[in-house]
Short mmCIF file of N, CA and C in Angstrom, two decimals:
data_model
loop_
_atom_site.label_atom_id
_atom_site.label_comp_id
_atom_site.label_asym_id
_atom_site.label_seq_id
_atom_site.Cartn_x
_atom_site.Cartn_y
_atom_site.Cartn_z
N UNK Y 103 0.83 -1.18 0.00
CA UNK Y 103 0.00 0.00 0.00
C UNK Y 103 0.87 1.23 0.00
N UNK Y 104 0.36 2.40 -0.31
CA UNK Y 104 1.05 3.74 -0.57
C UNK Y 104 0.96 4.49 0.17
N UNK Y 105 1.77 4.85 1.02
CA UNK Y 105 1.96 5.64 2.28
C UNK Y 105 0.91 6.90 1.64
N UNK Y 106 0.27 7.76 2.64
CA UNK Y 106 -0.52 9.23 2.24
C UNK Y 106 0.28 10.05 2.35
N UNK Y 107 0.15 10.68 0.83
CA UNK Y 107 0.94 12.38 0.77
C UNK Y 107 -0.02 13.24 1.34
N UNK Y 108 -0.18 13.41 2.23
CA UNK Y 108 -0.67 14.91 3.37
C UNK Y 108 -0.52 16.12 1.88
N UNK Y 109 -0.87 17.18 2.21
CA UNK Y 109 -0.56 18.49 1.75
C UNK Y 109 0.42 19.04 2.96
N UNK Y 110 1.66 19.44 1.81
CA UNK Y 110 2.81 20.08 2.76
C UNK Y 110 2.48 20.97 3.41
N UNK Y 111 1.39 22.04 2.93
CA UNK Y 111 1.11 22.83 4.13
C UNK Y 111 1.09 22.28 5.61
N UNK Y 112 -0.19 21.40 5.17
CA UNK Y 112 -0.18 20.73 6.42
C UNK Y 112 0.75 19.97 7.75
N UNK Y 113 1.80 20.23 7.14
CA UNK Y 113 3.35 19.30 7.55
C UNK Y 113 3.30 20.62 8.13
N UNK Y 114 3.49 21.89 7.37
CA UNK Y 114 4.27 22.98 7.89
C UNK Y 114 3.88 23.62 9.13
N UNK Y 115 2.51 22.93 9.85
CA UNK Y 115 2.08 23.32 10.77
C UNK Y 115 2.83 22.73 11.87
N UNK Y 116 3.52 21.94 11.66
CA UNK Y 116 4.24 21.41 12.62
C UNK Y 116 5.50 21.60 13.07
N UNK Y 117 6.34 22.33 12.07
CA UNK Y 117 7.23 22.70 12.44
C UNK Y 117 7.53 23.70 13.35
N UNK Y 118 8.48 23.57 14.64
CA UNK Y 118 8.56 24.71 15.55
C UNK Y 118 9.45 25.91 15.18
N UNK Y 119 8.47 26.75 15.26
CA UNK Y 119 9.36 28.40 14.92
C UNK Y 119 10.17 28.70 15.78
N UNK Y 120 10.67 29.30 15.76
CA UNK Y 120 12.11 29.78 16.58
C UNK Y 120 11.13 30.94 17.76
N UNK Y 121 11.24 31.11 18.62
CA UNK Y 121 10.26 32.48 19.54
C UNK Y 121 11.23 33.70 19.04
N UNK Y 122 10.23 34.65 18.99
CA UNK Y 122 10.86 36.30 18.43
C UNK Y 122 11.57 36.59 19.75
N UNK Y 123 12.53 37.21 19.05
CA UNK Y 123 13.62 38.08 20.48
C UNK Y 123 12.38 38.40 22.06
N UNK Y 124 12.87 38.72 23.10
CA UNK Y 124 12.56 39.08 24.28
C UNK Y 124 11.97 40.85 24.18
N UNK Y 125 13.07 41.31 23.28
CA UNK Y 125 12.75 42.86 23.34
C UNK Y 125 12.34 43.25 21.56
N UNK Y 126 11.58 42.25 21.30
CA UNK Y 126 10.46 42.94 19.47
C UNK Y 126 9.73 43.51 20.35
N UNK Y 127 9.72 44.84 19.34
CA UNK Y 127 8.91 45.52 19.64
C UNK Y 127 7.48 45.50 19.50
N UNK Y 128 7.24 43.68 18.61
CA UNK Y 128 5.84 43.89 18.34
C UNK Y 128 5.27 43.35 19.50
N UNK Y 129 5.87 42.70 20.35
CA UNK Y 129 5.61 41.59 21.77
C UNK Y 129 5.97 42.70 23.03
N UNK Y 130 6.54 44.32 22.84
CA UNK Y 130 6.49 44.79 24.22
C UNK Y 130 5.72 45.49 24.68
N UNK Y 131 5.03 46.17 24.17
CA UNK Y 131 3.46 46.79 24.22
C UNK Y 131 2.80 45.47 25.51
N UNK Y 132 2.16 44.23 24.81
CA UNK Y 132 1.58 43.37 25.18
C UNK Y 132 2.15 43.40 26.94
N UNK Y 133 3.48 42.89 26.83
CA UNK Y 133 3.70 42.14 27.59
C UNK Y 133 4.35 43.64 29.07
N UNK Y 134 3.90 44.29 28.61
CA UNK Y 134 4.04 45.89 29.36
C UNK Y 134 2.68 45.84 30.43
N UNK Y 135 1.47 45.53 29.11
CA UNK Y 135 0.13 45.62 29.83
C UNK Y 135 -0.23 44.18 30.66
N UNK Y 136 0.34 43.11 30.00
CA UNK Y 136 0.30 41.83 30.73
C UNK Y 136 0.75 42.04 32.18
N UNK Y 137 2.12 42.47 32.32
CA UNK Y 137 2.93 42.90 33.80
C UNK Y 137 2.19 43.80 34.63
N UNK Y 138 1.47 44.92 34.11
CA UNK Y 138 0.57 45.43 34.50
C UNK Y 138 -0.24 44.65 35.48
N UNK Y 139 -1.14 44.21 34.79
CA UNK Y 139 -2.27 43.56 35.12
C UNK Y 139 -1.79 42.48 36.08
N UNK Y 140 -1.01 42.29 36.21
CA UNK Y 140 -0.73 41.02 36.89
C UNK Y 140 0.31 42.07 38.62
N UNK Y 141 0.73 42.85 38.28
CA UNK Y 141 0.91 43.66 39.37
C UNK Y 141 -0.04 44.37 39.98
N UNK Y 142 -1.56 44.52 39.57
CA UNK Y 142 -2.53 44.86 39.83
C UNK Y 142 -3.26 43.53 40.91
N UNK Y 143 -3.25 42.76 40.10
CA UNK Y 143 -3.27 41.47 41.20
C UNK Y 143 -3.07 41.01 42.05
N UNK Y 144 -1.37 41.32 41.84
CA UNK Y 144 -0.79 41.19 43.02
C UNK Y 144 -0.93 42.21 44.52
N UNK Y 145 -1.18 43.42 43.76
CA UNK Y 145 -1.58 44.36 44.89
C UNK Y 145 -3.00 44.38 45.47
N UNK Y 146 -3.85 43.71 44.95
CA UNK Y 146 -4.93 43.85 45.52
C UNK Y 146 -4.92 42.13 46.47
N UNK Y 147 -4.20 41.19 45.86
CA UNK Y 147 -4.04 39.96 47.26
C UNK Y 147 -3.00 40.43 48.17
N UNK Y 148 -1.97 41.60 47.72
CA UNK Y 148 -1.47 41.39 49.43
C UNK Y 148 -2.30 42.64 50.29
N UNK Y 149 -3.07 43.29 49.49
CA UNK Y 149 -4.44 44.34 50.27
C UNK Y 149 -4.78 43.40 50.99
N UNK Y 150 -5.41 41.77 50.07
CA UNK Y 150 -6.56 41.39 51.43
C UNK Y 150 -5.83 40.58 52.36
N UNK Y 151 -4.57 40.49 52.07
CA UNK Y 151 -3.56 39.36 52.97
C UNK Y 151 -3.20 40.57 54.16
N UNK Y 152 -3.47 41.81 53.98
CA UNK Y 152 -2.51 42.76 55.04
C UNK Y 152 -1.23 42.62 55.09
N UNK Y 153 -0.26 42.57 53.77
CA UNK Y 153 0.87 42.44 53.71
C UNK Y 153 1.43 43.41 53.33
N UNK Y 154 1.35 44.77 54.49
CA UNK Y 154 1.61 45.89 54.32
C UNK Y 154 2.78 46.54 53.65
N UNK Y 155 3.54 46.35 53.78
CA UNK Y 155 5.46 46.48 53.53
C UNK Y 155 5.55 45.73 51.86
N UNK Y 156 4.78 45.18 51.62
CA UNK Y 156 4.95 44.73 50.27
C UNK Y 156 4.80 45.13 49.29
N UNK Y 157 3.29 45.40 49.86
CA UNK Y 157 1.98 46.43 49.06
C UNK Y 157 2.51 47.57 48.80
N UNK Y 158 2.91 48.35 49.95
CA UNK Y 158 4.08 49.61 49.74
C UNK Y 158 4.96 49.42 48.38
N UNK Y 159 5.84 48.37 48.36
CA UNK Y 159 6.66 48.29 47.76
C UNK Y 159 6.24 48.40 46.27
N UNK Y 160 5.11 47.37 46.34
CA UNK Y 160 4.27 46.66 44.43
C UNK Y 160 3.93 48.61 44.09
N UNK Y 161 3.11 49.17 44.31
CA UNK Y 161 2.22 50.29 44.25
C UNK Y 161 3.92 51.09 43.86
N UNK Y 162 4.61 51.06 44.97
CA UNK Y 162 5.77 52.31 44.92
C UNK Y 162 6.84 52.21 43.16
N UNK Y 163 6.59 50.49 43.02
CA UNK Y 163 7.18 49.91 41.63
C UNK Y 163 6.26 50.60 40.35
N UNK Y 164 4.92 50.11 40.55
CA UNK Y 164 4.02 50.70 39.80
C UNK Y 164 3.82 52.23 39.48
N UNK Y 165 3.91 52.80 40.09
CA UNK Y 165 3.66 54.08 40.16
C UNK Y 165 5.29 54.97 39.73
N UNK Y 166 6.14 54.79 40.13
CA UNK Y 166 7.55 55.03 39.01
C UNK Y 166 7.93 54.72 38.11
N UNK Y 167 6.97 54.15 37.54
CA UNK Y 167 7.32 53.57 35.70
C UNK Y 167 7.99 51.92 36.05
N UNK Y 168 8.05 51.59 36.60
CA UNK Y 168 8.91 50.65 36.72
C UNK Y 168 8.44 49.13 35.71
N UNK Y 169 7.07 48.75 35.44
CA UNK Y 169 6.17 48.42 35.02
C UNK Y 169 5.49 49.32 33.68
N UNK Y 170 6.24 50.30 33.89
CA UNK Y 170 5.74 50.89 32.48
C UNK Y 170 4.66 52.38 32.73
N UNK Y 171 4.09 53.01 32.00
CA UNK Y 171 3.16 53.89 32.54
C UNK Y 171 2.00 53.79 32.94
N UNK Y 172 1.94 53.69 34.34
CA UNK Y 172 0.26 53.14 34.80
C UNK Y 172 -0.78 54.21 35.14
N UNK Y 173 -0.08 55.51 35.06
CA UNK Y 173 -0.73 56.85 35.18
C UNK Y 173 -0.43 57.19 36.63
N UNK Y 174 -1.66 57.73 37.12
CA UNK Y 174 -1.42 57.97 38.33
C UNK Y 174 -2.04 56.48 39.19
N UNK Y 175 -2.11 57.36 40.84
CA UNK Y 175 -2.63 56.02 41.56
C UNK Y 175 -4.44 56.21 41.54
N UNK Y 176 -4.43 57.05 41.25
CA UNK Y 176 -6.67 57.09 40.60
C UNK Y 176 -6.22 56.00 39.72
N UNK Y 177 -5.51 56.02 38.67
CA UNK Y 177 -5.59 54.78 37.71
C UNK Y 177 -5.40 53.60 37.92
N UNK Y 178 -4.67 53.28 39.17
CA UNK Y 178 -4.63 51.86 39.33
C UNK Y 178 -5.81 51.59 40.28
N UNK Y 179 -6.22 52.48 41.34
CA UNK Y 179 -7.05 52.30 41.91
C UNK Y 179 -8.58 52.02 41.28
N UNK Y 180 -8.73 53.08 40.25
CA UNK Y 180 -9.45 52.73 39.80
C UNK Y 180 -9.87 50.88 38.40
N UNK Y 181 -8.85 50.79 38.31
CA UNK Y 181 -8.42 49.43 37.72
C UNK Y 181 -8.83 48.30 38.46
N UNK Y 182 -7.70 48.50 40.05
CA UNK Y 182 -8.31 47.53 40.57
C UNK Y 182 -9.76 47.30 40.70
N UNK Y 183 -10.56 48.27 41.11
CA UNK Y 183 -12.19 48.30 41.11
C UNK Y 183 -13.23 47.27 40.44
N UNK Y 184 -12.18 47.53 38.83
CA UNK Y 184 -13.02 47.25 37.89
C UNK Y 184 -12.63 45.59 37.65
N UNK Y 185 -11.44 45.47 37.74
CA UNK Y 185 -10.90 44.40 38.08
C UNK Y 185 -11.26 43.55 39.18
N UNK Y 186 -11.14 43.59 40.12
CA UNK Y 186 -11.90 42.72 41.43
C UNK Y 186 -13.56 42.65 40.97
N UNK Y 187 -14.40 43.22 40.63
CA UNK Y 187 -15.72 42.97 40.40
C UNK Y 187 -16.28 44.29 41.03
N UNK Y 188 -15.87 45.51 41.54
CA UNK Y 188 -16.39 46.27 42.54
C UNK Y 188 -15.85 46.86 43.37
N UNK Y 189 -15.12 45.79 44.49
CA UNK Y 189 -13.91 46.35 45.35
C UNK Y 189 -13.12 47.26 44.97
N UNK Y 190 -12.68 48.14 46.07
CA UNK Y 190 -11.81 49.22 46.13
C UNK Y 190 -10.63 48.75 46.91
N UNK Y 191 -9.71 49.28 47.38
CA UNK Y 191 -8.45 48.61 47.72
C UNK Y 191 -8.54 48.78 49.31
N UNK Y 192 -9.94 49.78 49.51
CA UNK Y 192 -9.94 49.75 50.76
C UNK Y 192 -10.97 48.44 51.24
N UNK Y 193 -11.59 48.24 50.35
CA UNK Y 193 -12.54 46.95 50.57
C UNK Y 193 -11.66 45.78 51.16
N UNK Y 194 -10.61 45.66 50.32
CA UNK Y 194 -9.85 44.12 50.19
C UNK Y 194 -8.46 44.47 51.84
N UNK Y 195 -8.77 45.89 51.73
CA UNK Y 195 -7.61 46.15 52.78
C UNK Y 195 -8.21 45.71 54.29
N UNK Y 196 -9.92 46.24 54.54
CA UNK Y 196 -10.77 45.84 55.51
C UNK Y 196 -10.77 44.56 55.43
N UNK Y 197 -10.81 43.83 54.43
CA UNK Y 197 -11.44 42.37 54.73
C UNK Y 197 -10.00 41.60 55.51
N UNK Y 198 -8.65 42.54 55.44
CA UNK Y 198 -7.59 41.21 55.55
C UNK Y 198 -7.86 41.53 57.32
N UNK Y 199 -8.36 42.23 57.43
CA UNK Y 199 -8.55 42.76 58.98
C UNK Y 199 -7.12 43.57 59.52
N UNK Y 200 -6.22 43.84 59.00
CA UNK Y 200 -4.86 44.39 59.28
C UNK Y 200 -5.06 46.23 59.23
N UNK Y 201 -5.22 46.51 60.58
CA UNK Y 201 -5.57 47.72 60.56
C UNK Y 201 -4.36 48.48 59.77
N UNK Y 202 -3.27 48.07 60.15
CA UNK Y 202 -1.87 48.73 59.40
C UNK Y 202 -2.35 48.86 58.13
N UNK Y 203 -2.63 47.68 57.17
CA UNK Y 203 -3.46 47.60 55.91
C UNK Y 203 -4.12 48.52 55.63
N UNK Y 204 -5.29 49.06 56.61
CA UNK Y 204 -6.05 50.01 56.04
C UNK Y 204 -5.72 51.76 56.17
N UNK Y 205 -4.39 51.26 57.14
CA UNK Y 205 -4.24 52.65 57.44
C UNK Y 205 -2.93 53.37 56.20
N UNK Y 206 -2.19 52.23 55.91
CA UNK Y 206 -1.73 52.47 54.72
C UNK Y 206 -2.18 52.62 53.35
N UNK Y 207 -3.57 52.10 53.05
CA UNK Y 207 -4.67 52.60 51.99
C UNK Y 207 -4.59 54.30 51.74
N UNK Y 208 -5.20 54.12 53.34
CA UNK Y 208 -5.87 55.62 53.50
C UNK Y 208 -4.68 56.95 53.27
N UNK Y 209 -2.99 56.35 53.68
CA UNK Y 209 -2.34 57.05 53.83
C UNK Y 209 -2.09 57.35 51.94
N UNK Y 210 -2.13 56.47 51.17
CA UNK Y 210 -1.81 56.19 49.47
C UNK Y 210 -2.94 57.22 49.06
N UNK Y 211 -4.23 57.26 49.30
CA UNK Y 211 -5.01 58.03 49.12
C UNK Y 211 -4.61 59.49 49.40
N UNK Y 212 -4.57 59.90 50.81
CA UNK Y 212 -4.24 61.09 50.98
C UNK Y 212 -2.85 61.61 50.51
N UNK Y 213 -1.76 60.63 50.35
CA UNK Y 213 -0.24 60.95 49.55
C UNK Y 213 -0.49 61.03 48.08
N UNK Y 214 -1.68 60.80 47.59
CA UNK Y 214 -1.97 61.17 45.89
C UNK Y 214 -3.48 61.76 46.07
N UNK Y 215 -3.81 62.79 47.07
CA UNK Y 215 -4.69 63.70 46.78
C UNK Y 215 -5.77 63.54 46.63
N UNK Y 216 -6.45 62.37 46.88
CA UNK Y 216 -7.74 61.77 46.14
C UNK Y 216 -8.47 61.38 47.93
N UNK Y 217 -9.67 61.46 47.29
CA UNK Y 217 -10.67 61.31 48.35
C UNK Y 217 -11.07 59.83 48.95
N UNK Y 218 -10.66 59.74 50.16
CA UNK Y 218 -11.20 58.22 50.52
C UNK Y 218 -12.82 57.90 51.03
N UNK Y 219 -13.43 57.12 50.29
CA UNK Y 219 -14.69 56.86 50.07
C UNK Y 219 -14.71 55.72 51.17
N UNK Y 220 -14.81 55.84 52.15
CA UNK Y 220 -14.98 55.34 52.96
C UNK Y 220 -16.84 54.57 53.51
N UNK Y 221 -17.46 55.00 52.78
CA UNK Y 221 -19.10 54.59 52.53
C UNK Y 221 -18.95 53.82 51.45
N UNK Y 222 -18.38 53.57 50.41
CA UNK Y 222 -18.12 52.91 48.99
C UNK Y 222 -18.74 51.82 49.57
N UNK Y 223 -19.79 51.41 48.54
CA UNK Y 223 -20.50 49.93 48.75
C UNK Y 223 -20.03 49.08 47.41
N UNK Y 224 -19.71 47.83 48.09
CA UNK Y 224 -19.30 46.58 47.17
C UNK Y 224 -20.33 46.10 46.65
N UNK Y 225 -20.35 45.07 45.52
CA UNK Y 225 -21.37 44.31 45.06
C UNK Y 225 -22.33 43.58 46.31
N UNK Y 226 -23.45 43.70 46.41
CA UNK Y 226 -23.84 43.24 47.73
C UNK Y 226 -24.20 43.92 48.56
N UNK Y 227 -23.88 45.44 48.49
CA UNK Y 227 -23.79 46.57 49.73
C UNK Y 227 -22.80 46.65 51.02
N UNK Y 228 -22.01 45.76 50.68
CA UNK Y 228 -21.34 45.92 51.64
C UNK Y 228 -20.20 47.05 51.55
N UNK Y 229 -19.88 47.53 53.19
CA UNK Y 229 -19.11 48.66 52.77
C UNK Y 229 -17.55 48.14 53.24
N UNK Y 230 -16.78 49.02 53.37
CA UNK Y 230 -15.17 48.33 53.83
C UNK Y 230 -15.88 47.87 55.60
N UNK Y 231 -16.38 49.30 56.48
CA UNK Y 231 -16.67 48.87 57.53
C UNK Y 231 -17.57 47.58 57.61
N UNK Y 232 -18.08 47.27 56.75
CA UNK Y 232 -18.92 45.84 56.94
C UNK Y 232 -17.69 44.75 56.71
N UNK Y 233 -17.03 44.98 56.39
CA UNK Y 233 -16.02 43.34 56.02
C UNK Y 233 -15.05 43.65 56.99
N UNK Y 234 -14.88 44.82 57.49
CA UNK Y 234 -13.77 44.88 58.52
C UNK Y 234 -14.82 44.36 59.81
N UNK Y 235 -15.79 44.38 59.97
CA UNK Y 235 -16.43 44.00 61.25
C UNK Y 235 -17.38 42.40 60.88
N UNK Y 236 -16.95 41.75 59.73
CA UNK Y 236 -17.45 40.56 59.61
C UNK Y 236 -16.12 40.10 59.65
N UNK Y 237 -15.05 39.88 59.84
CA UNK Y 237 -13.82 39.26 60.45
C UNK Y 237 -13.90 38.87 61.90
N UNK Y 238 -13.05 38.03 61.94
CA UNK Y 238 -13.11 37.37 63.74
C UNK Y 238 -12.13 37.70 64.22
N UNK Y 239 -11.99 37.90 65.17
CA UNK Y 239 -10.15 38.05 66.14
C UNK Y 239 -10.15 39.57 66.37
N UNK Y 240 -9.29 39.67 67.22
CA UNK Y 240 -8.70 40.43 67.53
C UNK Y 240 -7.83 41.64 66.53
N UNK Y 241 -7.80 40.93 65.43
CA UNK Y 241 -7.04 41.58 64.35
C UNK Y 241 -7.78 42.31 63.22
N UNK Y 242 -9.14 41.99 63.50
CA UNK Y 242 -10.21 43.04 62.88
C UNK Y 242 -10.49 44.04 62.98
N UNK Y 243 -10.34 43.82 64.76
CA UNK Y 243 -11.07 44.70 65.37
C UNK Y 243 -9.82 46.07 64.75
N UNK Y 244 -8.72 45.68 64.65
CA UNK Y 244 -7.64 46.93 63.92
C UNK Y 244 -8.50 47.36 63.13
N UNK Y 245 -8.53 46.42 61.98
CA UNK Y 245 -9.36 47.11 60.81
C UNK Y 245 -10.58 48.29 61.16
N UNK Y 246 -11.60 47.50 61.91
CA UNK Y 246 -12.57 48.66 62.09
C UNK Y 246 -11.90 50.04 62.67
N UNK Y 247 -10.94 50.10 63.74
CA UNK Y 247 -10.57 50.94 64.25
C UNK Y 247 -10.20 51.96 63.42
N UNK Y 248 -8.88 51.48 62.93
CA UNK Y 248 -8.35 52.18 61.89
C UNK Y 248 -9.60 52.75 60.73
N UNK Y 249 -10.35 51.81 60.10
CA UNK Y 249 -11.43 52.70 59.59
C UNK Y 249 -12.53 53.82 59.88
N UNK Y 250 -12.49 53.43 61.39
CA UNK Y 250 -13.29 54.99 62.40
C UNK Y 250 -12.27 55.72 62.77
N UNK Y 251 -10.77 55.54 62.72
CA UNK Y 251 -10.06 56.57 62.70
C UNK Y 251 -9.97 57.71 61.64
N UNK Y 252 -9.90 56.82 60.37
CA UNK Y 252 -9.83 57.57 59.40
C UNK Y 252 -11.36 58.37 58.71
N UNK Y 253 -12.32 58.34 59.57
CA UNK Y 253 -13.67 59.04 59.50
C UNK Y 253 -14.47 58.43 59.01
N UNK Y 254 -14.44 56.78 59.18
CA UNK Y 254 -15.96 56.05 58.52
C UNK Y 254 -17.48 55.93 58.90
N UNK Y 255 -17.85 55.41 58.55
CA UNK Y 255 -19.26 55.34 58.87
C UNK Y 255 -19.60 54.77 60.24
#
């Protein structure tokens, strides 16, 4: 019997291409906004982890170009928002219950001029003070504090 001639195209799908350089310029755009987004992520899990000193750090990277131009911090803030489903960074900062967490929110807010919405309701109605006072321990109770420090509801 006679082996099948395929169409060579079809062969040619198989062959592995070589990957384009690290720095084409047609792949750094992408992978600018990819890093982005994925540092956006990251800052809003160590918000709800209360991994204060980190968070500092991700935001302080972001916000110096370091990642590329993310605008100001309204822009990431507002990103995250839209990104989490709703949440604000003070939402995810209340829920880790780490009053330090929220008090470093509030401090990012007032160090870039912008108003902390401290009534802001999540999908659900819930506000930051509702997830900071649906936590257990002792380590919530920061959260709420720190959020009636900083003038909440």
């Amino acid at each position: 019997s006679r082996p099948s001639v395929g169409s060579p195209v079809r062969h040619l799908r198989h062959i592995p291409r070589p990957a384009p350089p690290a720095d084409h310029p047609m792949f750094a755009e992408g992978r600018r906004v990819r890093m982005q987004v994925l540092a956006r992520r990251l800052l809003m899990l160590l918000c709800e982890r209360g991994l204060v000193r980190t968070a500092d750090a991700l935001l302080s990277s972001l916000l110096s170009g370091g990642l590329g131009d993310v605008g100001s911090f309204g822009g990431v803030s507002c990103a995250v928002h839209q990104e989490s489903g709703g949440l604000s960074l003070l939402h995810l900062a209340a829920a880790s219950g780490s009053g330090a967490m929220v008090a470093a929110v509030s401090a990012w807010h007032v160090q870039h001029g912008l108003q902390l919405d401290l009534a802001a309701r999540a999908p659900g109605g819930l506000s930051p003070l509702h997830l900071a006072a649906a936590g257990a321990g002792v380590q919530s109770e920061g959260a709420a504090r720190a959020l009636l420090q900083a003038g909440g509801p």
